[in-house]
JSON list of C-alpha atoms in Angstrom, two decimals:
[
{"chain": "A", "resi": 1, "resn": "MET", "atom": "CA", "xyz": [87.99, 87.88, 136.96]},
{"chain": "A", "resi": 2, "resn": "SER", "atom": "CA", "xyz": [88.38, 90.19, 133.88]},
{"chain": "A", "resi": 3, "resn": "LEU", "atom": "CA", "xyz": [87.28, 88.86, 130.27]},
{"chain": "A", "resi": 4, "resn": "ASP", "atom": "CA", "xyz": [91.25, 89.45, 129.63]},
{"chain": "A", "resi": 5, "resn": "ARG", "atom": "CA", "xyz": [92.13, 86.77, 131.91]},
{"chain": "A", "resi": 6, "resn": "VAL", "atom": "CA", "xyz": [89.32, 84.21, 130.35]},
{"chain": "A", "resi": 7, "resn": "ASP", "atom": "CA", "xyz": [90.30, 84.36, 126.90]},
{"chain": "A", "resi": 8, "resn": "ALA", "atom": "CA", "xyz": [94.03, 85.14, 126.85]},
{"chain": "A", "resi": 9, "resn": "PRO", "atom": "CA", "xyz": [94.90, 81.39, 126.38]},
{"chain": "A", "resi": 10, "resn": "TYR", "atom": "CA", "xyz": [93.11, 81.23, 123.11]},
{"chain": "A", "resi": 11, "resn": "GLN", "atom": "CA", "xyz": [94.26, 84.67, 121.99]},
{"chain": "A", "resi": 12, "resn": "PRO", "atom": "CA", "xyz": [97.21, 83.16, 119.57]},
{"chain": "A", "resi": 13, "resn": "TYR", "atom": "CA", "xyz": [95.01, 80.61, 118.51]},
{"chain": "A", "resi": 14, "resn": "VAL", "atom": "CA", "xyz": [92.20, 82.86, 117.17]},
{"chain": "A", "resi": 15, "resn": "LEU", "atom": "CA", "xyz": [95.46, 85.13, 115.77]},
{"chain": "A", "resi": 16, "resn": "SER", "atom": "CA", "xyz": [96.18, 81.66, 113.61]},
{"chain": "A", "resi": 17, "resn": "LEU", "atom": "CA", "xyz": [92.64, 81.58, 112.87]},
{"chain": "A", "resi": 18, "resn": "PHE", "atom": "CA", "xyz": [92.70, 85.05, 111.81]},
{"chain": "A", "resi": 19, "resn": "ARG", "atom": "CA", "xyz": [95.67, 84.57, 109.17]},
{"chain": "A", "resi": 20, "resn": "PHE", "atom": "CA", "xyz": [94.09, 81.59, 107.96]},
{"chain": "A", "resi": 21, "resn": "VAL", "atom": "CA", "xyz": [90.92, 83.40, 106.93]},
{"chain": "A", "resi": 22, "resn": "THR", "atom": "CA", "xyz": [92.58, 86.45, 106.09]},
{"chain": "A", "resi": 23, "resn": "GLY", "atom": "CA", "xyz": [94.98, 84.15, 103.27]},
{"chain": "A", "resi": 24, "resn": "LEU", "atom": "CA", "xyz": [91.78, 82.22, 102.40]},
{"chain": "A", "resi": 25, "resn": "LEU", "atom": "CA", "xyz": [89.87, 85.16, 101.40]},
{"chain": "A", "resi": 26, "resn": "LEU", "atom": "CA", "xyz": [92.92, 86.70, 99.41]},
{"chain": "A", "resi": 27, "resn": "PHE", "atom": "CA", "xyz": [93.56, 83.58, 97.86]},
{"chain": "A", "resi": 28, "resn": "GLN", "atom": "CA", "xyz": [90.19, 83.40, 96.43]},
{"chain": "A", "resi": 29, "resn": "TYR", "atom": "CA", "xyz": [90.47, 86.98, 94.85]},
{"chain": "A", "resi": 30, "resn": "GLY", "atom": "CA", "xyz": [94.02, 85.71, 93.38]},
{"chain": "A", "resi": 31, "resn": "VAL", "atom": "CA", "xyz": [91.97, 82.22, 91.96]},
{"chain": "A", "resi": 32, "resn": "ALA", "atom": "CA", "xyz": [89.06, 84.23, 90.53]},
{"chain": "A", "resi": 33, "resn": "LYS", "atom": "CA", "xyz": [91.88, 86.83, 88.64]},
{"chain": "A", "resi": 34, "resn": "ILE", "atom": "CA", "xyz": [93.87, 84.38, 87.30]},
{"chain": "A", "resi": 35, "resn": "PHE", "atom": "CA", "xyz": [91.76, 81.17, 86.70]},
{"chain": "A", "resi": 36, "resn": "LYS", "atom": "CA", "xyz": [88.60, 82.83, 86.11]},
{"chain": "A", "resi": 37, "resn": "PHE", "atom": "CA", "xyz": [86.78, 80.69, 88.70]},
{"chain": "A", "resi": 38, "resn": "PRO", "atom": "CA", "xyz": [84.22, 81.33, 89.78]},
{"chain": "A", "resi": 39, "resn": "VAL", "atom": "CA", "xyz": [83.40, 83.44, 86.42]},
{"chain": "A", "resi": 40, "resn": "LEU", "atom": "CA", "xyz": [82.52, 87.17, 87.70]},
{"chain": "A", "resi": 41, "resn": "PRO", "atom": "CA", "xyz": [82.10, 89.57, 85.06]},
{"chain": "A", "resi": 42, "resn": "TYR", "atom": "CA", "xyz": [84.66, 92.59, 86.32]},
{"chain": "A", "resi": 43, "resn": "PHE", "atom": "CA", "xyz": [87.38, 89.84, 86.12]},
{"chain": "A", "resi": 44, "resn": "THR", "atom": "CA", "xyz": [86.78, 88.90, 82.65]},
{"chain": "A", "resi": 45, "resn": "ASN", "atom": "CA", "xyz": [88.77, 90.78, 80.75]},
{"chain": "A", "resi": 46, "resn": "VAL", "atom": "CA", "xyz": [91.96, 91.99, 83.53]},
{"chain": "A", "resi": 47, "resn": "PRO", "atom": "CA", "xyz": [94.47, 94.01, 82.34]},
{"chain": "A", "resi": 48, "resn": "PRO", "atom": "CA", "xyz": [98.44, 92.99, 83.24]},
{"chain": "A", "resi": 49, "resn": "LEU", "atom": "CA", "xyz": [98.22, 94.91, 86.46]},
{"chain": "A", "resi": 50, "resn": "ILE", "atom": "CA", "xyz": [95.42, 93.45, 87.76]},
{"chain": "A", "resi": 51, "resn": "MET", "atom": "CA", "xyz": [96.91, 89.83, 86.97]},
{"chain": "A", "resi": 52, "resn": "THR", "atom": "CA", "xyz": [100.03, 90.87, 88.58]},
{"chain": "A", "resi": 53, "resn": "ALA", "atom": "CA", "xyz": [97.92, 91.43, 91.70]},
{"chain": "A", "resi": 54, "resn": "GLY", "atom": "CA", "xyz": [95.95, 87.95, 91.35]},
{"chain": "A", "resi": 55, "resn": "ALA", "atom": "CA", "xyz": [99.56, 86.59, 91.23]},
{"chain": "A", "resi": 56, "resn": "LEU", "atom": "CA", "xyz": [100.37, 87.94, 94.50]},
{"chain": "A", "resi": 57, "resn": "GLU", "atom": "CA", "xyz": [97.11, 87.27, 96.07]},
{"chain": "A", "resi": 58, "resn": "LEU", "atom": "CA", "xyz": [97.60, 83.87, 95.01]},
{"chain": "A", "resi": 59, "resn": "VAL", "atom": "CA", "xyz": [100.68, 82.98, 96.07]},
{"chain": "A", "resi": 60, "resn": "LEU", "atom": "CA", "xyz": [101.30, 85.07, 98.81]},
{"chain": "A", "resi": 61, "resn": "GLY", "atom": "CA", "xyz": [97.44, 84.11, 100.27]},
{"chain": "A", "resi": 62, "resn": "ALA", "atom": "CA", "xyz": [98.45, 80.95, 100.26]},
{"chain": "A", "resi": 63, "resn": "LEU", "atom": "CA", "xyz": [101.35, 81.32, 102.16]},
{"chain": "A", "resi": 64, "resn": "LEU", "atom": "CA", "xyz": [99.48, 82.97, 104.44]},
{"chain": "A", "resi": 65, "resn": "MET", "atom": "CA", "xyz": [96.93, 79.96, 104.69]},
{"chain": "A", "resi": 66, "resn": "ILE", "atom": "CA", "xyz": [99.85, 77.82, 105.98]},
{"chain": "A", "resi": 67, "resn": "GLY", "atom": "CA", "xyz": [101.86, 80.19, 107.91]},
{"chain": "A", "resi": 68, "resn": "LEU", "atom": "CA", "xyz": [105.12, 80.31, 106.02]},
{"chain": "A", "resi": 69, "resn": "PHE", "atom": "CA", "xyz": [106.92, 83.60, 106.08]},
{"chain": "A", "resi": 70, "resn": "THR", "atom": "CA", "xyz": [103.72, 85.19, 107.35]},
{"chain": "A", "resi": 71, "resn": "ARG", "atom": "CA", "xyz": [105.48, 88.24, 108.29]},
{"chain": "A", "resi": 72, "resn": "ILE", "atom": "CA", "xyz": [107.36, 89.21, 104.81]},
{"chain": "A", "resi": 73, "resn": "SER", "atom": "CA", "xyz": [104.20, 88.01, 102.61]},
{"chain": "A", "resi": 74, "resn": "ALA", "atom": "CA", "xyz": [101.51, 89.86, 105.14]},
{"chain": "A", "resi": 75, "resn": "PHE", "atom": "CA", "xyz": [103.66, 92.85, 104.48]},
{"chain": "A", "resi": 76, "resn": "ILE", "atom": "CA", "xyz": [103.64, 92.69, 100.53]},
{"chain": "A", "resi": 77, "resn": "LEU", "atom": "CA", "xyz": [99.88, 92.14, 100.73]},
{"chain": "A", "resi": 78, "resn": "SER", "atom": "CA", "xyz": [99.00, 95.29, 103.24]},
{"chain": "A", "resi": 79, "resn": "GLY", "atom": "CA", "xyz": [101.03, 97.36, 100.38]},
{"chain": "A", "resi": 80, "resn": "GLU", "atom": "CA", "xyz": [99.64, 95.77, 97.53]},
{"chain": "A", "resi": 81, "resn": "MET", "atom": "CA", "xyz": [95.96, 96.42, 99.18]},
{"chain": "A", "resi": 82, "resn": "ALA", "atom": "CA", "xyz": [96.95, 100.11, 99.79]},
{"chain": "A", "resi": 83, "resn": "PHE", "atom": "CA", "xyz": [97.80, 100.43, 96.04]},
{"chain": "A", "resi": 84, "resn": "ALA", "atom": "CA", "xyz": [94.50, 98.85, 95.15]},
{"chain": "A", "resi": 85, "resn": "TYR", "atom": "CA", "xyz": [92.95, 101.38, 97.29]},
{"chain": "A", "resi": 86, "resn": "PHE", "atom": "CA", "xyz": [94.39, 104.10, 95.78]},
{"chain": "A", "resi": 87, "resn": "LEU", "atom": "CA", "xyz": [94.65, 103.05, 92.28]},
{"chain": "A", "resi": 88, "resn": "GLY", "atom": "CA", "xyz": [92.15, 100.84, 91.72]},
{"chain": "A", "resi": 89, "resn": "HIS", "atom": "CA", "xyz": [89.41, 102.64, 93.78]},
{"chain": "A", "resi": 90, "resn": "MET", "atom": "CA", "xyz": [90.04, 105.88, 95.11]},
{"chain": "A", "resi": 91, "resn": "LEU", "atom": "CA", "xyz": [91.44, 107.17, 91.51]},
{"chain": "A", "resi": 92, "resn": "LYS", "atom": "CA", "xyz": [89.06, 104.51, 89.33]},
{"chain": "A", "resi": 93, "resn": "SER", "atom": "CA", "xyz": [87.12, 107.27, 87.47]},
{"chain": "A", "resi": 94, "resn": "GLY", "atom": "CA", "xyz": [89.94, 109.88, 87.12]},
{"chain": "A", "resi": 95, "resn": "GLU", "atom": "CA", "xyz": [89.13, 111.76, 89.75]},
{"chain": "A", "resi": 96, "resn": "PRO", "atom": "CA", "xyz": [89.68, 111.16, 93.55]},
{"chain": "A", "resi": 97, "resn": "VAL", "atom": "CA", "xyz": [86.64, 109.61, 95.12]},
{"chain": "A", "resi": 98, "resn": "PHE", "atom": "CA", "xyz": [87.34, 109.34, 99.05]},
{"chain": "A", "resi": 99, "resn": "LEU", "atom": "CA", "xyz": [84.29, 107.63, 100.34]},
{"chain": "A", "resi": 100, "resn": "PRO", "atom": "CA", "xyz": [85.14, 103.86, 100.59]},
{"chain": "A", "resi": 101, "resn": "LEU", "atom": "CA", "xyz": [81.29, 102.90, 100.26]},
{"chain": "A", "resi": 102, "resn": "VAL", "atom": "CA", "xyz": [81.25, 105.34, 97.05]},
{"chain": "A", "resi": 103, "resn": "ASN", "atom": "CA", "xyz": [84.45, 104.04, 95.75]},
{"chain": "A", "resi": 104, "resn": "GLY", "atom": "CA", "xyz": [84.21, 100.19, 96.55]},
{"chain": "A", "resi": 105, "resn": "GLY", "atom": "CA", "xyz": [87.45, 99.88, 98.41]},
{"chain": "A", "resi": 106, "resn": "THR", "atom": "CA", "xyz": [86.38, 98.80, 101.76]},
{"chain": "A", "resi": 107, "resn": "ALA", "atom": "CA", "xyz": [87.39, 95.57, 101.25]},
{"chain": "A", "resi": 108, "resn": "ALA", "atom": "CA", "xyz": [91.10, 96.41, 100.28]},
{"chain": "A", "resi": 109, "resn": "ILE", "atom": "CA", "xyz": [91.35, 98.98, 103.48]},
{"chain": "A", "resi": 110, "resn": "LEU", "atom": "CA", "xyz": [90.45, 96.06, 105.41]},
{"chain": "A", "resi": 111, "resn": "PHE", "atom": "CA", "xyz": [93.02, 93.61, 103.94]},
{"chain": "A", "resi": 112, "resn": "CYS", "atom": "CA", "xyz": [95.47, 96.34, 103.72]},
{"chain": "A", "resi": 113, "resn": "PHE", "atom": "CA", "xyz": [95.23, 97.01, 107.90]},
{"chain": "A", "resi": 114, "resn": "ALA", "atom": "CA", "xyz": [94.74, 92.79, 108.34]},
{"chain": "A", "resi": 115, "resn": "CYS", "atom": "CA", "xyz": [97.72, 92.25, 106.52]},
{"chain": "A", "resi": 116, "resn": "LEU", "atom": "CA", "xyz": [99.66, 94.76, 108.27]},
{"chain": "A", "resi": 117, "resn": "TYR", "atom": "CA", "xyz": [98.84, 93.95, 111.58]},
{"chain": "A", "resi": 118, "resn": "LEU", "atom": "CA", "xyz": [99.68, 90.06, 110.46]},
{"chain": "A", "resi": 119, "resn": "SER", "atom": "CA", "xyz": [102.95, 91.52, 109.46]},
{"chain": "A", "resi": 120, "resn": "THR", "atom": "CA", "xyz": [103.86, 92.59, 113.10]},
{"chain": "A", "resi": 121, "resn": "SER", "atom": "CA", "xyz": [102.03, 89.76, 114.89]},
{"chain": "A", "resi": 122, "resn": "GLY", "atom": "CA", "xyz": [103.06, 86.86, 113.38]},
{"chain": "A", "resi": 123, "resn": "GLY", "atom": "CA", "xyz": [101.62, 83.92, 112.02]},
{"chain": "A", "resi": 124, "resn": "GLY", "atom": "CA", "xyz": [100.35, 82.66, 115.71]},
{"chain": "A", "resi": 125, "resn": "PRO", "atom": "CA", "xyz": [100.95, 78.99, 117.22]},
{"chain": "A", "resi": 126, "resn": "VAL", "atom": "CA", "xyz": [99.33, 77.09, 114.00]},
{"chain": "A", "resi": 127, "resn": "SER", "atom": "CA", "xyz": [101.70, 77.89, 111.62]},
{"chain": "A", "resi": 128, "resn": "VAL", "atom": "CA", "xyz": [104.70, 76.51, 109.44]},
{"chain": "A", "resi": 129, "resn": "ASP", "atom": "CA", "xyz": [106.73, 79.38, 110.94]},
{"chain": "A", "resi": 130, "resn": "ALA", "atom": "CA", "xyz": [105.83, 78.26, 114.19]},
{"chain": "A", "resi": 131, "resn": "ALA", "atom": "CA", "xyz": [106.59, 74.71, 113.61]},
{"chain": "A", "resi": 132, "resn": "LEU", "atom": "CA", "xyz": [109.95, 75.71, 111.86]},
{"chain": "A", "resi": 133, "resn": "GLY", "atom": "CA", "xyz": [110.43, 77.96, 114.72]},
{"chain": "A", "resi": 134, "resn": "GLU", "atom": "CA", "xyz": [110.39, 80.82, 112.84]},
{"chain": "A", "resi": 135, "resn": "PRO", "atom": "CA", "xyz": [113.98, 82.25, 112.74]},
{"chain": "A", "resi": 136, "resn": "GLY", "atom": "CA", "xyz": [114.29, 85.98, 114.09]},
{"chain": "A", "resi": 137, "resn": "ARG", "atom": "CA", "xyz": [111.04, 85.95, 115.96]},
{"chain": "A", "resi": 138, "resn": "ARG", "atom": "CA", "xyz": [111.12, 89.16, 117.83]},
{"chain": "A", "resi": 139, "resn": "HIS", "atom": "CA", "xyz": [109.52, 88.46, 121.41]},
{"chain": "A", "resi": 140, "resn": "HIS", "atom": "CA", "xyz": [107.98, 91.69, 122.79]},
{"chain": "A", "resi": 141, "resn": "PHE", "atom": "CA", "xyz": [106.40, 92.68, 126.04]},
{"chain": "A", "resi": 142, "resn": "GLY", "atom": "CA", "xyz": [102.81, 91.45, 125.14]},
{"chain": "A", "resi": 143, "resn": "ASP", "atom": "CA", "xyz": [104.17, 87.89, 124.70]},
{"chain": "A", "resi": 144, "resn": "ALA", "atom": "CA", "xyz": [105.17, 87.74, 128.03]},
{"chain": "A", "resi": 145, "resn": "ARG", "atom": "CA", "xyz": [101.86, 89.23, 129.83]},
{"chain": "A", "resi": 146, "resn": "PHE", "atom": "CA", "xyz": [99.76, 86.27, 127.84]},
{"chain": "A", "resi": 147, "resn": "SER", "atom": "CA", "xyz": [101.81, 83.48, 128.97]},
{"chain": "A", "resi": 148, "resn": "ARG", "atom": "CA", "xyz": [101.88, 84.85, 132.67]},
{"chain": "A", "resi": 149, "resn": "ALA", "atom": "CA", "xyz": [97.94, 84.85, 131.97]},
{"chain": "A", "resi": 150, "resn": "ALA", "atom": "CA", "xyz": [97.51, 81.34, 130.81]},
{"chain": "A", "resi": 151, "resn": "GLU", "atom": "CA", "xyz": [99.01, 80.17, 133.73]}
]
């Protein structure tokens, strides 16, 4: 008995949990940028571009949390995080700083790829998309594999 067969029935639910936590973390950044809560020194006087990013994180992070329009929300957030890394971290000082540990962009990279994954995998079974039947859902070979493993 392999570990893949043991945890396969739980994988879709862990995907839903992953989607919720990713949305919650992005949502908190939006709240901090827009509503200044909690009070953080680097979000006190944010420029309009950062306020726009905060609005995206607030609205789309909330949509990710409930799992509504998951794929498009995650895709937009993935692009925003890539943009945030290159503009706000790598080129922040005017001269490129490539190492994420040095430029503070580790979270932006992780959010970028987490959202890119969610844009391809969807929100999982515990989501509004799943409750609505998620029109346009593409079934792929992996879904059949996991459903057979659960039997």
